[in-house]
Amino acid sequence: MKPILTIIIPSYNCLKDLPHCVENIGSVLKDNLGSSVVVHVQDGNSNDGTKNYLKTLNLPYLTFHSAEDLGVYDAMNTAVKTSTTEWVYFMGADDRLLPDFGRALAQLTNRDRTYYGNVRFASTGKRYDGPFTALKLVFRNICHQSMFFPTHLLQAAPYSL
């Protein structure tokens, strides 16, 4: 099965958090997603051991690249340019996937739409943030960690730095 989703983790000096994130993703992939998801860490040339940690990993679904960048959106754009899957999902090194993450993949049917779901705050367990209307978007945002982007749309219109 060809992967349909790339989880992109932009990072810089995240050695404290990244191993827990990678372990969590591996657990969710093993239990639910098989080969439908790949993971790419786009590192900003960290100097805290992140690169050495990534070099020690021998995970068939994980790739990484480390080079200086102009910040998180530059890292995200760089990773999206090389993605070969239909969909992209962004995580921070301190984020975790919930066990039922794979249920969202079946909902990704229109390659010209961005999909979103809810996230749960680890500190409070609170869900964020249900359905959005145009008015709600004036006052609140949909966080990256809940959005599934068609790769071709992000490649055509990358983030502004």
PDB file of C-alpha atoms in Angstrom:
ATOM      1  CA  MET A   1       0.000   0.000   0.000  1.00  0.00           C
ATOM      2  CA  LYS A   2       1.341   3.406  -0.985  1.00  0.00           C
ATOM      3  CA  PRO A   3       1.331   5.895   1.906  1.00  0.00           C
ATOM      4  CA  ILE A   4      -1.368   8.555   1.684  1.00  0.00           C
ATOM      5  CA  LEU A   5      -0.296  10.841   4.530  1.00  0.00           C
ATOM      6  CA  THR A   6       2.978  12.414   5.613  1.00  0.00           C
ATOM      7  CA  ILE A   7       3.248  13.538   9.216  1.00  0.00           C
ATOM      8  CA  ILE A   8       5.702  16.430   9.198  1.00  0.00           C
ATOM      9  CA  ILE A   9       7.479  17.423  12.396  1.00  0.00           C
ATOM     10  CA  PRO A  10       9.410  20.684  12.074  1.00  0.00           C
ATOM     11  CA  SER A  11      12.021  20.736  14.810  1.00  0.00           C
ATOM     12  CA  TYR A  12      14.881  22.696  16.281  1.00  0.00           C
ATOM     13  CA  ASN A  13      16.677  21.589  19.441  1.00  0.00           C
ATOM     14  CA  CYS A  14      13.789  19.314  20.440  1.00  0.00           C
ATOM     15  CA  LEU A  15      15.741  16.350  21.825  1.00  0.00           C
ATOM     16  CA  LYS A  16      13.841  16.595  25.116  1.00  0.00           C
ATOM     17  CA  ASP A  17      10.465  15.993  23.412  1.00  0.00           C
ATOM     18  CA  LEU A  18      11.120  14.302  20.071  1.00  0.00           C
ATOM     19  CA  PRO A  19      11.791  10.739  21.322  1.00  0.00           C
ATOM     20  CA  HIS A  20       8.413  10.668  23.105  1.00  0.00           C
ATOM     21  CA  CYS A  21       6.692  11.972  19.980  1.00  0.00           C
ATOM     22  CA  VAL A  22       8.369   9.394  17.716  1.00  0.00           C
ATOM     23  CA  GLU A  23       7.557   6.600  20.161  1.00  0.00           C
ATOM     24  CA  ASN A  24       3.909   7.679  20.311  1.00  0.00           C
ATOM     25  CA  ILE A  25       3.607   7.851  16.522  1.00  0.00           C
ATOM     26  CA  GLY A  26       5.206   4.426  16.179  1.00  0.00           C
ATOM     27  CA  SER A  27       2.713   2.970  18.628  1.00  0.00           C
ATOM     28  CA  VAL A  28      -0.263   4.451  16.791  1.00  0.00           C
ATOM     29  CA  LEU A  29       1.089   3.426  13.368  1.00  0.00           C
ATOM     30  CA  LYS A  30       1.754  -0.122  14.514  1.00  0.00           C
ATOM     31  CA  ASP A  31      -1.657  -0.546  16.035  1.00  0.00           C
ATOM     32  CA  ASN A  32      -3.812   1.164  13.438  1.00  0.00           C
ATOM     33  CA  LEU A  33      -2.270   2.524  10.301  1.00  0.00           C
ATOM     34  CA  GLY A  34       0.224   0.110   8.826  1.00  0.00           C
ATOM     35  CA  SER A  35       1.947   1.551   5.788  1.00  0.00           C
ATOM     36  CA  SER A  36      -0.564   4.317   5.003  1.00  0.00           C
ATOM     37  CA  VAL A  37       1.447   6.957   6.910  1.00  0.00           C
ATOM     38  CA  VAL A  38       5.051   8.131   6.743  1.00  0.00           C
ATOM     39  CA  VAL A  39       6.802  10.539   9.081  1.00  0.00           C
ATOM     40  CA  HIS A  40       9.316  13.220   8.142  1.00  0.00           C
ATOM     41  CA  VAL A  41      11.257  15.287  10.673  1.00  0.00           C
ATOM     42  CA  GLN A  42      12.476  18.556   9.155  1.00  0.00           C
ATOM     43  CA  ASP A  43      15.160  19.716  11.546  1.00  0.00           C
ATOM     44  CA  GLY A  44      16.644  23.225  11.562  1.00  0.00           C
ATOM     45  CA  ASN A  45      20.230  22.033  12.114  1.00  0.00           C
ATOM     46  CA  SER A  46      19.814  21.412  15.834  1.00  0.00           C
ATOM     47  CA  ASN A  47      22.831  21.425  18.126  1.00  0.00           C
ATOM     48  CA  ASP A  48      21.322  19.574  21.100  1.00  0.00           C
ATOM     49  CA  GLY A  49      21.778  16.002  19.860  1.00  0.00           C
ATOM     50  CA  THR A  50      18.549  15.860  17.846  1.00  0.00           C
ATOM     51  CA  LYS A  51      20.398  14.976  14.620  1.00  0.00           C
ATOM     52  CA  ASN A  52      22.376  12.205  16.318  1.00  0.00           C
ATOM     53  CA  TYR A  53      19.187  10.793  17.826  1.00  0.00           C
ATOM     54  CA  LEU A  54      17.467  10.781  14.430  1.00  0.00           C
ATOM     55  CA  LYS A  55      20.476   9.052  12.844  1.00  0.00           C
ATOM     56  CA  THR A  56      20.154   6.174  15.329  1.00  0.00           C
ATOM     57  CA  LEU A  57      16.559   5.434  14.383  1.00  0.00           C
ATOM     58  CA  ASN A  58      15.958   2.584  12.000  1.00  0.00           C
ATOM     59  CA  LEU A  59      12.263   3.050  11.356  1.00  0.00           C
ATOM     60  CA  PRO A  60      11.073   2.261   7.818  1.00  0.00           C
ATOM     61  CA  TYR A  61       8.374   4.927   7.928  1.00  0.00           C
ATOM     62  CA  LEU A  62      10.588   7.770   9.221  1.00  0.00           C
ATOM     63  CA  THR A  63      12.902  10.085   7.293  1.00  0.00           C
ATOM     64  CA  PHE A  64      14.598  13.270   8.359  1.00  0.00           C
ATOM     65  CA  HIS A  65      16.569  16.140   6.929  1.00  0.00           C
ATOM     66  CA  SER A  66      18.584  18.633   8.928  1.00  0.00           C
ATOM     67  CA  ALA A  67      19.620  22.005   7.542  1.00  0.00           C
ATOM     68  CA  GLU A  68      19.494  25.610   8.648  1.00  0.00           C
ATOM     69  CA  ASP A  69      16.184  27.250   7.862  1.00  0.00           C
ATOM     70  CA  LEU A  70      14.407  30.544   8.369  1.00  0.00           C
ATOM     71  CA  GLY A  71      12.036  29.264  11.034  1.00  0.00           C
ATOM     72  CA  VAL A  72       9.155  26.878  11.481  1.00  0.00           C
ATOM     73  CA  TYR A  73       7.214  27.878   8.346  1.00  0.00           C
ATOM     74  CA  ASP A  74      10.326  27.564   6.201  1.00  0.00           C
ATOM     75  CA  ALA A  75      10.859  24.074   7.640  1.00  0.00           C
ATOM     76  CA  MET A  76       7.235  23.181   6.933  1.00  0.00           C
ATOM     77  CA  ASN A  77       7.478  24.460   3.342  1.00  0.00           C
ATOM     78  CA  THR A  78      10.725  22.551   2.764  1.00  0.00           C
ATOM     79  CA  ALA A  79       9.199  19.292   3.985  1.00  0.00           C
ATOM     80  CA  VAL A  80       6.008  19.779   1.955  1.00  0.00           C
ATOM     81  CA  LYS A  81       8.054  20.291  -1.228  1.00  0.00           C
ATOM     82  CA  THR A  82       9.484  16.794  -0.910  1.00  0.00           C
ATOM     83  CA  SER A  83       6.302  15.046   0.202  1.00  0.00           C
ATOM     84  CA  THR A  84       4.976  12.446  -2.237  1.00  0.00           C
ATOM     85  CA  THR A  85       1.777  11.602  -0.368  1.00  0.00           C
ATOM     86  CA  GLU A  86      -1.646  13.072  -1.099  1.00  0.00           C
ATOM     87  CA  TRP A  87      -2.028  14.515   2.389  1.00  0.00           C
ATOM     88  CA  VAL A  88       0.120  16.327   4.959  1.00  0.00           C
ATOM     89  CA  TYR A  89      -0.343  16.583   8.713  1.00  0.00           C
ATOM     90  CA  PHE A  90       1.849  18.731  10.990  1.00  0.00           C
ATOM     91  CA  MET A  91       2.884  17.936  14.548  1.00  0.00           C
ATOM     92  CA  GLY A  92       5.146  19.601  17.051  1.00  0.00           C
ATOM     93  CA  ALA A  93       7.806  17.512  18.764  1.00  0.00           C
ATOM     94  CA  ASP A  94       5.814  17.844  21.988  1.00  0.00           C
ATOM     95  CA  ASP A  95       2.536  16.659  20.406  1.00  0.00           C
ATOM     96  CA  ARG A  96       1.045  13.176  20.552  1.00  0.00           C
ATOM     97  CA  LEU A  97      -1.403  11.292  18.363  1.00  0.00           C
ATOM     98  CA  LEU A  98      -4.521   9.888  19.954  1.00  0.00           C
ATOM     99  CA  PRO A  99      -5.066   6.140  19.492  1.00  0.00           C
ATOM    100  CA  ASP A 100      -7.965   6.624  17.054  1.00  0.00           C
ATOM    101  CA  PHE A 101      -6.004   8.996  14.775  1.00  0.00           C
ATOM    102  CA  GLY A 102      -6.374   6.562  11.869  1.00  0.00           C
ATOM    103  CA  ARG A 103     -10.139   7.050  11.762  1.00  0.00           C
ATOM    104  CA  ALA A 104      -9.561  10.458  10.210  1.00  0.00           C
ATOM    105  CA  LEU A 105      -7.825   9.010   7.147  1.00  0.00           C
ATOM    106  CA  ALA A 106     -11.044   7.474   5.836  1.00  0.00           C
ATOM    107  CA  GLN A 107     -12.617  10.948   5.834  1.00  0.00           C
ATOM    108  CA  LEU A 108     -10.010  12.424   3.473  1.00  0.00           C
ATOM    109  CA  THR A 109     -11.932  12.107   0.209  1.00  0.00           C
ATOM    110  CA  ASN A 110     -11.667  15.460  -1.582  1.00  0.00           C
ATOM    111  CA  ARG A 111      -8.115  16.445  -2.528  1.00  0.00           C
ATOM    112  CA  ASP A 112      -9.193  20.073  -2.914  1.00  0.00           C
ATOM    113  CA  ARG A 113     -10.317  20.522   0.689  1.00  0.00           C
ATOM    114  CA  THR A 114      -8.539  20.894   3.986  1.00  0.00           C
ATOM    115  CA  TYR A 115     -10.032  18.764   6.748  1.00  0.00           C
ATOM    116  CA  TYR A 116      -9.840  19.334  10.468  1.00  0.00           C
ATOM    117  CA  GLY A 117     -10.804  17.576  13.641  1.00  0.00           C
ATOM    118  CA  ASN A 118     -10.385  18.203  17.320  1.00  0.00           C
ATOM    119  CA  VAL A 119      -7.312  18.117  19.500  1.00  0.00           C
ATOM    120  CA  ARG A 120      -7.141  17.361  23.185  1.00  0.00           C
ATOM    121  CA  PHE A 121      -4.950  19.407  25.496  1.00  0.00           C
ATOM    122  CA  ALA A 122      -2.675  17.105  27.485  1.00  0.00           C
ATOM    123  CA  SER A 123      -2.606  19.447  30.464  1.00  0.00           C
ATOM    124  CA  THR A 124      -6.383  19.638  30.949  1.00  0.00           C
ATOM    125  CA  GLY A 125      -7.861  16.923  28.740  1.00  0.00           C
ATOM    126  CA  LYS A 126     -10.062  19.638  27.229  1.00  0.00           C
ATOM    127  CA  ARG A 127     -11.179  19.224  23.621  1.00  0.00           C
ATOM    128  CA  TYR A 128     -10.447  22.034  21.148  1.00  0.00           C
ATOM    129  CA  ASP A 129     -12.669  23.160  19.475  1.00  0.00           C
ATOM    130  CA  GLY A 130     -15.586  21.618  17.590  1.00  0.00           C
ATOM    131  CA  PRO A 131     -17.202  23.006  14.450  1.00  0.00           C
ATOM    132  CA  PHE A 132     -15.983  26.345  13.104  1.00  0.00           C
ATOM    133  CA  THR A 133     -18.072  28.998  11.383  1.00  0.00           C
ATOM    134  CA  ALA A 134     -16.816  32.084   9.577  1.00  0.00           C
ATOM    135  CA  LEU A 135     -17.641  34.139  12.663  1.00  0.00           C
ATOM    136  CA  LYS A 136     -15.859  31.767  15.025  1.00  0.00           C
ATOM    137  CA  LEU A 137     -12.754  31.993  12.822  1.00  0.00           C
ATOM    138  CA  VAL A 138     -12.663  35.736  13.488  1.00  0.00           C
ATOM    139  CA  PHE A 139     -12.046  35.044  17.176  1.00  0.00           C
ATOM    140  CA  ARG A 140     -10.399  31.603  17.272  1.00  0.00           C
ATOM    141  CA  ASN A 141      -8.104  29.565  15.069  1.00  0.00           C
ATOM    142  CA  ILE A 142      -7.974  25.984  13.914  1.00  0.00           C
ATOM    143  CA  CYS A 143      -4.638  24.675  15.143  1.00  0.00           C
ATOM    144  CA  HIS A 144      -2.217  22.907  12.804  1.00  0.00           C
ATOM    145  CA  GLN A 145      -2.340  19.757  14.904  1.00  0.00           C
ATOM    146  CA  SER A 146      -5.951  19.171  13.884  1.00  0.00           C
ATOM    147  CA  MET A 147      -5.666  19.850  10.134  1.00  0.00           C
ATOM    148  CA  PHE A 148      -5.139  17.533   7.190  1.00  0.00           C
ATOM    149  CA  PHE A 149      -3.894  19.429   4.135  1.00  0.00           C
ATOM    150  CA  PRO A 150      -3.889  18.300   0.507  1.00  0.00           C
ATOM    151  CA  THR A 151      -0.199  18.271  -0.372  1.00  0.00           C
ATOM    152  CA  HIS A 152      -0.717  19.786  -3.808  1.00  0.00           C
ATOM    153  CA  LEU A 153      -2.413  22.866  -2.299  1.00  0.00           C
ATOM    154  CA  LEU A 154       0.474  23.542   0.095  1.00  0.00           C
ATOM    155  CA  GLN A 155       2.979  22.968  -2.701  1.00  0.00           C
ATOM    156  CA  ALA A 156       1.129  25.513  -4.888  1.00  0.00           C
ATOM    157  CA  ALA A 157       0.695  28.055  -2.082  1.00  0.00           C
ATOM    158  CA  PRO A 158       3.384  27.635   0.597  1.00  0.00           C
ATOM    159  CA  TYR A 159       3.319  29.413   3.922  1.00  0.00           C
ATOM    160  CA  SER A 160       4.507  33.010   3.977  1.00  0.00           C
ATOM    161  CA  LEU A 161       7.701  33.436   5.959  1.00  0.00           C
TER     162      LEU A 161
END
